[in-house]
PDB file of C-alpha atoms in Angstrom:
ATOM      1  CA  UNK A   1       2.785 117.601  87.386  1.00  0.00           C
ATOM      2  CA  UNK A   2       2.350 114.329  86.535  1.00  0.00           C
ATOM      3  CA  UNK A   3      -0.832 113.378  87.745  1.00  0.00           C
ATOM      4  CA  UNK A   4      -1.874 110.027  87.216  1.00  0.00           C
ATOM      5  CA  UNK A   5       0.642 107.543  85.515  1.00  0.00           C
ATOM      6  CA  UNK A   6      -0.270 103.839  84.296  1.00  0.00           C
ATOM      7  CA  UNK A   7       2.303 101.557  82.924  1.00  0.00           C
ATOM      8  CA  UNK A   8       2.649  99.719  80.673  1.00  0.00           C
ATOM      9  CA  UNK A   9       0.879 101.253  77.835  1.00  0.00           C
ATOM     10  CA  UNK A  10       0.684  98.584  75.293  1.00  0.00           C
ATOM     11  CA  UNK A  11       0.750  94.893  76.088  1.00  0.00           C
ATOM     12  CA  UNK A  12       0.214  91.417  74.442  1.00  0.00           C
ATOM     13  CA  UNK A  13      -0.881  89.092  76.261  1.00  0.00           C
ATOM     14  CA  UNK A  14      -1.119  85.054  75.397  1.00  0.00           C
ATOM     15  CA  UNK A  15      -4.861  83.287  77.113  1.00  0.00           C
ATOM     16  CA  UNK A  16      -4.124  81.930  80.807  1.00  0.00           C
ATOM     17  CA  UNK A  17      -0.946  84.658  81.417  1.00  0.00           C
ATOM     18  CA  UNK A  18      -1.256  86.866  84.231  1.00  0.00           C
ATOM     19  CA  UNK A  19      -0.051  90.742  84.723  1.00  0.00           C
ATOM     20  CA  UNK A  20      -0.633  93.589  86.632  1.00  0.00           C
ATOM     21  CA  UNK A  21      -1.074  96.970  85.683  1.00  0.00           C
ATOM     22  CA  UNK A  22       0.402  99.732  87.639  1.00  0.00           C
ATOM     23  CA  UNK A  23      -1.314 102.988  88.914  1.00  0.00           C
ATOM     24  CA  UNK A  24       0.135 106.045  90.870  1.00  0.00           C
ATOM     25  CA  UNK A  25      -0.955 109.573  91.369  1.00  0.00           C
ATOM     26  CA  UNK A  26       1.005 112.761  92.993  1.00  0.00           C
ATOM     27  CA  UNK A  27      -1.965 114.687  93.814  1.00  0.00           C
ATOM     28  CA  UNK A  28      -2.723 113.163  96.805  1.00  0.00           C
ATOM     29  CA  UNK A  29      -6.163 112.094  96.472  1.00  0.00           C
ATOM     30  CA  UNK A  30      -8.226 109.579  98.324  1.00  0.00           C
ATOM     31  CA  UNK A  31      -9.962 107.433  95.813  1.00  0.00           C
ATOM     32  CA  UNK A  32      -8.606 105.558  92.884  1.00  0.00           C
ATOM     33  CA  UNK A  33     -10.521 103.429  90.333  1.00  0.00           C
ATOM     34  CA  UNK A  34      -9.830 101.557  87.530  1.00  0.00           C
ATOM     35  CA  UNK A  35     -11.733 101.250  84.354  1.00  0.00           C
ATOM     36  CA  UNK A  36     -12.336  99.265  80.826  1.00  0.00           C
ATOM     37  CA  UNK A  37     -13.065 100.443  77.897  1.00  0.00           C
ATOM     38  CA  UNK A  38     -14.535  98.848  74.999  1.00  0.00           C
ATOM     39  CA  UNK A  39     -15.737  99.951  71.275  1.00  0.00           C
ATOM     40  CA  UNK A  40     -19.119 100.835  71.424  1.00  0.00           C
ATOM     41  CA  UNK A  41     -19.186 100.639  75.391  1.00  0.00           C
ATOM     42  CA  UNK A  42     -18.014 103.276  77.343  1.00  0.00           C
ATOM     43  CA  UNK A  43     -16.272 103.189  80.472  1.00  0.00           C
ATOM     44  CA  UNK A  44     -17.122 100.479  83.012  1.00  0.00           C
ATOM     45  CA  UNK A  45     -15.805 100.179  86.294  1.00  0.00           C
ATOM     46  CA  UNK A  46     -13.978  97.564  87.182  1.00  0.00           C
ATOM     47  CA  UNK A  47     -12.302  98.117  90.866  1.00  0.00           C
ATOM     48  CA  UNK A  48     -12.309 100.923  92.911  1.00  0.00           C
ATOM     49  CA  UNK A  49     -10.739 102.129  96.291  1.00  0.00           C
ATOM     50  CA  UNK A  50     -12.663 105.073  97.794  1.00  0.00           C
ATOM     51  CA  UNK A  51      -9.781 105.774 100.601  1.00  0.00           C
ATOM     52  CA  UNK A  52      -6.418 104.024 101.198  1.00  0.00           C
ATOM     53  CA  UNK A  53      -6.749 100.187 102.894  1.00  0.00           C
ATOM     54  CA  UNK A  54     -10.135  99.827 101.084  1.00  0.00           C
ATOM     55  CA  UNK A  55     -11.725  98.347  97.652  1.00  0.00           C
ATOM     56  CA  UNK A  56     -14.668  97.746  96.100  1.00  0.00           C
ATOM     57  CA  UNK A  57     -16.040  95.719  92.800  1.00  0.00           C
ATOM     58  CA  UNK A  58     -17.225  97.741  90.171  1.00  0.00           C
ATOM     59  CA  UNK A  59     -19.635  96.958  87.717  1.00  0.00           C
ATOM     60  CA  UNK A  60     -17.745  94.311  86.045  1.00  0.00           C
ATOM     61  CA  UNK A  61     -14.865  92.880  88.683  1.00  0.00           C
ATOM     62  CA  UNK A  62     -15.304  88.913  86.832  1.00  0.00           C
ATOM     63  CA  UNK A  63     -11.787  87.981  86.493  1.00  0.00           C
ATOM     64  CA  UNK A  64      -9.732  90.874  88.424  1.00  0.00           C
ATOM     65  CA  UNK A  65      -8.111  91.113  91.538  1.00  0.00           C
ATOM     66  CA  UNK A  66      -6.539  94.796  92.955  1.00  0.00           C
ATOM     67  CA  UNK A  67      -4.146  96.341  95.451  1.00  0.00           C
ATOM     68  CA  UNK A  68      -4.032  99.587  96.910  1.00  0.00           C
ATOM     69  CA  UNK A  69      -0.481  99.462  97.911  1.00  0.00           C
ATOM     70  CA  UNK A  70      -0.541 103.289  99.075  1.00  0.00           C
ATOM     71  CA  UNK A  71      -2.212 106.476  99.239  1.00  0.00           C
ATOM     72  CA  UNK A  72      -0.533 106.820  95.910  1.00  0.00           C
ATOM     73  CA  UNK A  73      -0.666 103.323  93.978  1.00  0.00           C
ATOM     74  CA  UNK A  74      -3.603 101.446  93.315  1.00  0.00           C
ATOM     75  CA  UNK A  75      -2.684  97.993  91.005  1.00  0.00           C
ATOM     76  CA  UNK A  76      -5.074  95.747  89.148  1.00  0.00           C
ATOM     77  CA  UNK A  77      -4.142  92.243  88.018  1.00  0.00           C
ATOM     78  CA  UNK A  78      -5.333  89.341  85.788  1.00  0.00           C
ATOM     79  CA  UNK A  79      -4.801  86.086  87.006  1.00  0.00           C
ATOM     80  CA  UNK A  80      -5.149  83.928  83.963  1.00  0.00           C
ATOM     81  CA  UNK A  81      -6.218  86.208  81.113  1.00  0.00           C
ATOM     82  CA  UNK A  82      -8.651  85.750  78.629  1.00  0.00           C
ATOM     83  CA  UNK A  83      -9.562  87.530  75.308  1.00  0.00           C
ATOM     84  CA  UNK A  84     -12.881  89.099  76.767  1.00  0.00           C
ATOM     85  CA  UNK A  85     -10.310  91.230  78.640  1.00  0.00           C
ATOM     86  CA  UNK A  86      -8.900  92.912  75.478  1.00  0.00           C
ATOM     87  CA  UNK A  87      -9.559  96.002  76.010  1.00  0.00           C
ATOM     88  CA  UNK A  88      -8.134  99.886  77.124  1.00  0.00           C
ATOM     89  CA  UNK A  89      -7.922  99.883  81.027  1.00  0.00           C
ATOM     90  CA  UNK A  90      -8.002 103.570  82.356  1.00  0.00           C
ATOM     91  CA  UNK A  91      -7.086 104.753  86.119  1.00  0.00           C
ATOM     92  CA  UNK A  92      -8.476 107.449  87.207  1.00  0.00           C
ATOM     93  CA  UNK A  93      -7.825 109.473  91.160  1.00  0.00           C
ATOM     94  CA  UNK A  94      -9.917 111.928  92.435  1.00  0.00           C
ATOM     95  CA  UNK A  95      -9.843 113.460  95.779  1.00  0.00           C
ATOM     96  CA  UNK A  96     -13.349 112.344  97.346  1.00  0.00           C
ATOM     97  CA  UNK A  97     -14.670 110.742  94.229  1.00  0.00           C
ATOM     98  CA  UNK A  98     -17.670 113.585  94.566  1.00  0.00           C
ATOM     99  CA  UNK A  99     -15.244 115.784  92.443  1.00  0.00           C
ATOM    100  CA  UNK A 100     -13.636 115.861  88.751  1.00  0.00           C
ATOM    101  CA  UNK A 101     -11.862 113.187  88.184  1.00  0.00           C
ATOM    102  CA  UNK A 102      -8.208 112.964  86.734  1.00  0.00           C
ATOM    103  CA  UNK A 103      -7.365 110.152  84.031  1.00  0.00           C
ATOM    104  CA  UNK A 104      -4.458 108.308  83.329  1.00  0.00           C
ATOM    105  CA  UNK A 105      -3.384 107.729  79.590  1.00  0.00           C
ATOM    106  CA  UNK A 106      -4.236 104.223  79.361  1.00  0.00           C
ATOM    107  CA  UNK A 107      -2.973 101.088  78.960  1.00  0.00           C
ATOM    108  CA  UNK A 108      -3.935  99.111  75.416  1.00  0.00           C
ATOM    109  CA  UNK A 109      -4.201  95.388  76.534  1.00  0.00           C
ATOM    110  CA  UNK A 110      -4.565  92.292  74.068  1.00  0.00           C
ATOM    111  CA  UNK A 111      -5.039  88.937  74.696  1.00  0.00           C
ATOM    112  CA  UNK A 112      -4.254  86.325  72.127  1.00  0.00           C
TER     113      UNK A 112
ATOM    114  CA  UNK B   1     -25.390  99.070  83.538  1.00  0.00           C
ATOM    115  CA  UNK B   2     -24.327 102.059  82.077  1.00  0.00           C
ATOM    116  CA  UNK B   3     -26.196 104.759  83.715  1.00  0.00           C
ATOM    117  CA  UNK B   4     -26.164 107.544  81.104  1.00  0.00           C
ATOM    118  CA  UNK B   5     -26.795 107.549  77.510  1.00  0.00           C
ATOM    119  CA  UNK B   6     -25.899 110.367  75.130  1.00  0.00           C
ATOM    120  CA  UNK B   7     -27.791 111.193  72.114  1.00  0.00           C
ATOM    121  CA  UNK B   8     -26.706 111.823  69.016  1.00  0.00           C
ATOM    122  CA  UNK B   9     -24.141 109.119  68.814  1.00  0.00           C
ATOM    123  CA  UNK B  10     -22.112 110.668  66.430  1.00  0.00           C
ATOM    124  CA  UNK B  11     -22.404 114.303  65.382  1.00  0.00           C
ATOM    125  CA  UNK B  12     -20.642 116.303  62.611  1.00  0.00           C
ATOM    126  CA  UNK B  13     -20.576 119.821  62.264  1.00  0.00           C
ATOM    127  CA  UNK B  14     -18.422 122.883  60.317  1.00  0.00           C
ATOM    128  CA  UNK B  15     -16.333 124.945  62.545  1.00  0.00           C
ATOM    129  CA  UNK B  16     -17.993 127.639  63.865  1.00  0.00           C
ATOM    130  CA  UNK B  17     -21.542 126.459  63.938  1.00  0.00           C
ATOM    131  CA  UNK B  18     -22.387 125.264  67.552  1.00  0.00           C
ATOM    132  CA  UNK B  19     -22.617 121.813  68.604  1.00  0.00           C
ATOM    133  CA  UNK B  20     -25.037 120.173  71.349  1.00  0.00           C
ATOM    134  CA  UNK B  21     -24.929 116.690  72.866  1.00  0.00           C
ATOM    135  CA  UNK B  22     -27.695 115.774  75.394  1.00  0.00           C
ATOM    136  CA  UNK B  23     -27.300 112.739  77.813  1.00  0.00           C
ATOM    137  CA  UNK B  24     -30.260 110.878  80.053  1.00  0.00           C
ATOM    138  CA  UNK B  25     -29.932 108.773  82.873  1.00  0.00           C
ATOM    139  CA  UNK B  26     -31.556 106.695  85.550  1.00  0.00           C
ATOM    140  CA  UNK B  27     -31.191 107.123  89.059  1.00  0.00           C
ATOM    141  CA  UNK B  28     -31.006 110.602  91.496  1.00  0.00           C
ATOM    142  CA  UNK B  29     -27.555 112.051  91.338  1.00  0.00           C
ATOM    143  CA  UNK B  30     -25.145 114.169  93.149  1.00  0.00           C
ATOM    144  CA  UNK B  31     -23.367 115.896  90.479  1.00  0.00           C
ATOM    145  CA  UNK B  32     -23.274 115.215  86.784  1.00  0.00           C
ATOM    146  CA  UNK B  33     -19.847 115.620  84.623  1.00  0.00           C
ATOM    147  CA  UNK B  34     -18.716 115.937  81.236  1.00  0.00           C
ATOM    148  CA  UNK B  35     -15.184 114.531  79.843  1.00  0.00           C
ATOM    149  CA  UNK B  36     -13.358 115.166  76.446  1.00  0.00           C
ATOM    150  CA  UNK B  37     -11.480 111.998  75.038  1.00  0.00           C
ATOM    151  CA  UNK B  38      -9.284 112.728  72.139  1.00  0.00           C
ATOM    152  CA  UNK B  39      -8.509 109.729  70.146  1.00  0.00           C
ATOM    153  CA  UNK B  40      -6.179 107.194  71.566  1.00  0.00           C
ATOM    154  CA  UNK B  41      -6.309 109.226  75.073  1.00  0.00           C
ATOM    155  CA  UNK B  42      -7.236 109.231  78.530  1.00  0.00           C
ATOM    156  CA  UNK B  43     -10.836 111.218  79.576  1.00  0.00           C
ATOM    157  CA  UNK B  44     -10.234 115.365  80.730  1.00  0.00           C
ATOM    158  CA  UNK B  45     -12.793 116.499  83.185  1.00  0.00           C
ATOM    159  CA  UNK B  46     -14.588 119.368  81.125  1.00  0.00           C
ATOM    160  CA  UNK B  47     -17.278 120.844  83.828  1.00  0.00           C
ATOM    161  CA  UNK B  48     -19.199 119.456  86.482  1.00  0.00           C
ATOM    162  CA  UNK B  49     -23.076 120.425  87.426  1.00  0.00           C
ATOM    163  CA  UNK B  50     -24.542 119.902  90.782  1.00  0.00           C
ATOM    164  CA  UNK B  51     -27.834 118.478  91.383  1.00  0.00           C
ATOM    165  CA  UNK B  52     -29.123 121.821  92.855  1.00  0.00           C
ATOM    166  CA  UNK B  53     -28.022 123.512  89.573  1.00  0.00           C
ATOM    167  CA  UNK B  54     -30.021 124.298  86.164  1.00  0.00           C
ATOM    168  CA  UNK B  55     -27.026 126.122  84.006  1.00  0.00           C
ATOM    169  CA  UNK B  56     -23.142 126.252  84.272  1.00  0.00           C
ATOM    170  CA  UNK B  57     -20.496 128.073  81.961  1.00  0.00           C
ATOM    171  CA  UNK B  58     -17.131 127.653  81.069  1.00  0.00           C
ATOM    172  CA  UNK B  59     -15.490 129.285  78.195  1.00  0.00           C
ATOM    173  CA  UNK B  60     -17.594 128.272  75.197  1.00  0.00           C
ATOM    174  CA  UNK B  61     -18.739 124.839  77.256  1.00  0.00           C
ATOM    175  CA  UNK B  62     -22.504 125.588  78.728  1.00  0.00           C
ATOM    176  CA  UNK B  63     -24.068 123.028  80.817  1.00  0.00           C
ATOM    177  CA  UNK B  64     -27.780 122.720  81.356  1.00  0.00           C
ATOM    178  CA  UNK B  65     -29.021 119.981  83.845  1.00  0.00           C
ATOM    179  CA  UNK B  66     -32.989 119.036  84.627  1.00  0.00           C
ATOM    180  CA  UNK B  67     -33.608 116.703  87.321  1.00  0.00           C
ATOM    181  CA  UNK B  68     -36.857 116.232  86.720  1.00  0.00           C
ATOM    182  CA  UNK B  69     -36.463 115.347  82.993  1.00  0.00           C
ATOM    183  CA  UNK B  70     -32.911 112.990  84.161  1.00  0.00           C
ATOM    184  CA  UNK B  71     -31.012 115.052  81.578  1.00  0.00           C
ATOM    185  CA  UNK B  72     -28.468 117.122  80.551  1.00  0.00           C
ATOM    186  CA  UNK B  73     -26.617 119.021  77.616  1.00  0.00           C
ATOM    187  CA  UNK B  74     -23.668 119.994  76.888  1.00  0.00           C
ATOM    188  CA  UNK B  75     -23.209 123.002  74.406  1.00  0.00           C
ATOM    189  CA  UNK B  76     -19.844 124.104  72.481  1.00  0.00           C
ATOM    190  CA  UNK B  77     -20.343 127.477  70.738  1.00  0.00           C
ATOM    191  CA  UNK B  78     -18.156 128.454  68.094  1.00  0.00           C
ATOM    192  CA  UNK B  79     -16.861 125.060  67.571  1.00  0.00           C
ATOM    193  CA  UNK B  80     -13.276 124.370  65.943  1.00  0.00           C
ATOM    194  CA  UNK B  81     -11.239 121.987  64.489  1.00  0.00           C
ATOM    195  CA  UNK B  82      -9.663 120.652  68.116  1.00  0.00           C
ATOM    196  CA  UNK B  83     -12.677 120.240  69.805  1.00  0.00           C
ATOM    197  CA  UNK B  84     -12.966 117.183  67.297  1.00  0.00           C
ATOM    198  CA  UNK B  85     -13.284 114.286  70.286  1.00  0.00           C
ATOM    199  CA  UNK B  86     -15.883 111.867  71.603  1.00  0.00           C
ATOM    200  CA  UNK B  87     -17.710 113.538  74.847  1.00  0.00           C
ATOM    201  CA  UNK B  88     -19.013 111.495  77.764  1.00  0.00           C
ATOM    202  CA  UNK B  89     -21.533 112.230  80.210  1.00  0.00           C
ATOM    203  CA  UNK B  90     -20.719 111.064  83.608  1.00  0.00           C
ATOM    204  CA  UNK B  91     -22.935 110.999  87.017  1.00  0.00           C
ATOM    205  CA  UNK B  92     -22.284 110.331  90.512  1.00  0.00           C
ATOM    206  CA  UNK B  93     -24.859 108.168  92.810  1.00  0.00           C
ATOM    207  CA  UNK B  94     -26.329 110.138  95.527  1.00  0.00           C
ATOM    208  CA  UNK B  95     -27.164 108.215  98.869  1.00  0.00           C
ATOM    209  CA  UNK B  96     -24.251 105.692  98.327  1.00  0.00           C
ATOM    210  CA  UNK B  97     -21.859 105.378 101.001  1.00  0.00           C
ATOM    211  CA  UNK B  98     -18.412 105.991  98.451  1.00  0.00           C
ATOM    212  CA  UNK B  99     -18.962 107.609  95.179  1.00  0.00           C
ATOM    213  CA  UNK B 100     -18.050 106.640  91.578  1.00  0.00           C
ATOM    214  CA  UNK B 101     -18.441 107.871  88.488  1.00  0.00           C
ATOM    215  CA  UNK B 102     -20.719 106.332  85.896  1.00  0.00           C
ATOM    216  CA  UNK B 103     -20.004 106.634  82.416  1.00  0.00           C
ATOM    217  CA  UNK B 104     -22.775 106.592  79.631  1.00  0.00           C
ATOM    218  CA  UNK B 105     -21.398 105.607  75.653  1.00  0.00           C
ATOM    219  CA  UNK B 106     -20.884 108.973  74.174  1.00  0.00           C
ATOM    220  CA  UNK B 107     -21.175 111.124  71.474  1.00  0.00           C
ATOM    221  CA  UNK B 108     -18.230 111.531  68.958  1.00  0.00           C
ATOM    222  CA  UNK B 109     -17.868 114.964  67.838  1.00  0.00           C
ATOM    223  CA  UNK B 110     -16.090 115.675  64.624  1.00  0.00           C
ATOM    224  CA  UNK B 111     -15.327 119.454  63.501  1.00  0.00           C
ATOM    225  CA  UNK B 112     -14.834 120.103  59.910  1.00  0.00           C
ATOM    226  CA  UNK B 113     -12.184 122.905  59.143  1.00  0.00           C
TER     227      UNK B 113
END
């Protein structure tokens, strides 16, 4: 069981490049979201997509732009990156979004 | 804003002796959760508590929840080493047409052998 997989897991960025960061889950659920984390902050959410074809801002969308591409992949990019958006971006899937929810490892972004 | 805040921020305890983290927060919920993050990892759903709930158990993991007082604990008896982690509270809105989860800051845990 996979669960949910995010690539890549490290990057380095340079201010003004763009990326995206990938998302998929096997377990079938509805909703997908995608969060940053910070030192000192929690988790905010940035993005989320409560059932396939739809998405939402979070708490903190500024500067982010995603994709649900699937049932099963849910994508979040940065345009032209800046180095407020260092930080560890989590996806998460969970089957209504009521439930538990099930965590990706992460993906460790800097941006120089 | 973050919804929930746990209190103590950091806590540090000998193995064996119990250890409690409480969290607050701000608006009615639906359910209230509580994730492990060990360091450098993604979040593991721990236990969840209903709003129509006072007291949940799983293995040494008790969860109390008052609705009144917007609170919660979390409880891990007979602590050891592994359990060293940070522990977030996490609620979900009630009334809003999708759900997400709102994280508060957490509390890291370390367990001395």
């Amino acid at each position: 069981n996979a669960g949910v997989t995010q690539t890549p897991k490290f990057q380095v960025l340079k201010t003004g490049q763009s990326m995206t960061l990938q998302c998929a889950q096997d377990m079938n659920h509805n909703s997908m979201y995608w969060y940053r984390q910070d030192p000192g902050m929690g988790l905010r959410l940035i993005y989320y997509s409560a059932s396939e074809g739809t998405t939402d801002k979070g708490e903190v969308p500024n500067g982010y732009n995603v994709s649900r591409l699937n049932k099963r992949e849910f994508s979040l990019r940065l345009e032209s990156a800046a180095p407020s958006q260092t930080s560890v971006y989590f996806c998460a899937s969970s089957e209504t979004g009521l439930g538990g929810y099930t965590f990706g490892s992460g993906t460790r972004l800097t941006v120089v | 804003s973050q919804q929930g805040e746990e209190d103590p921020q950091a806590l540090s305890i000998q193995e064996g002796e119990n250890a409690t983290m409480n969290c607050s927060y701000k608006t009615s919920i639906n359910n209230l959760q509580w994730y492990r993050q060990n360091s450098g990892r993604g979040l593991v759903h721990l236990i969840l508590i209903r709003s129509n709930e006072r007291e949940k158990h799983s293995g040494r993991l008790r969860v109390t929840l008052d609705t009144s007082k917007k609170s919660s604990s979390l409880l891990i008896t007979a602590s050891r080493a592994a359990d060293t982690a940070s522990y977030f509270c996490a609620t979900v809105y009630s009334g809003a047409g999708s759900y997400q989860l709102t994280f508060g800051k957490g509390t890291k845990l370390s367990v001395i052998p």
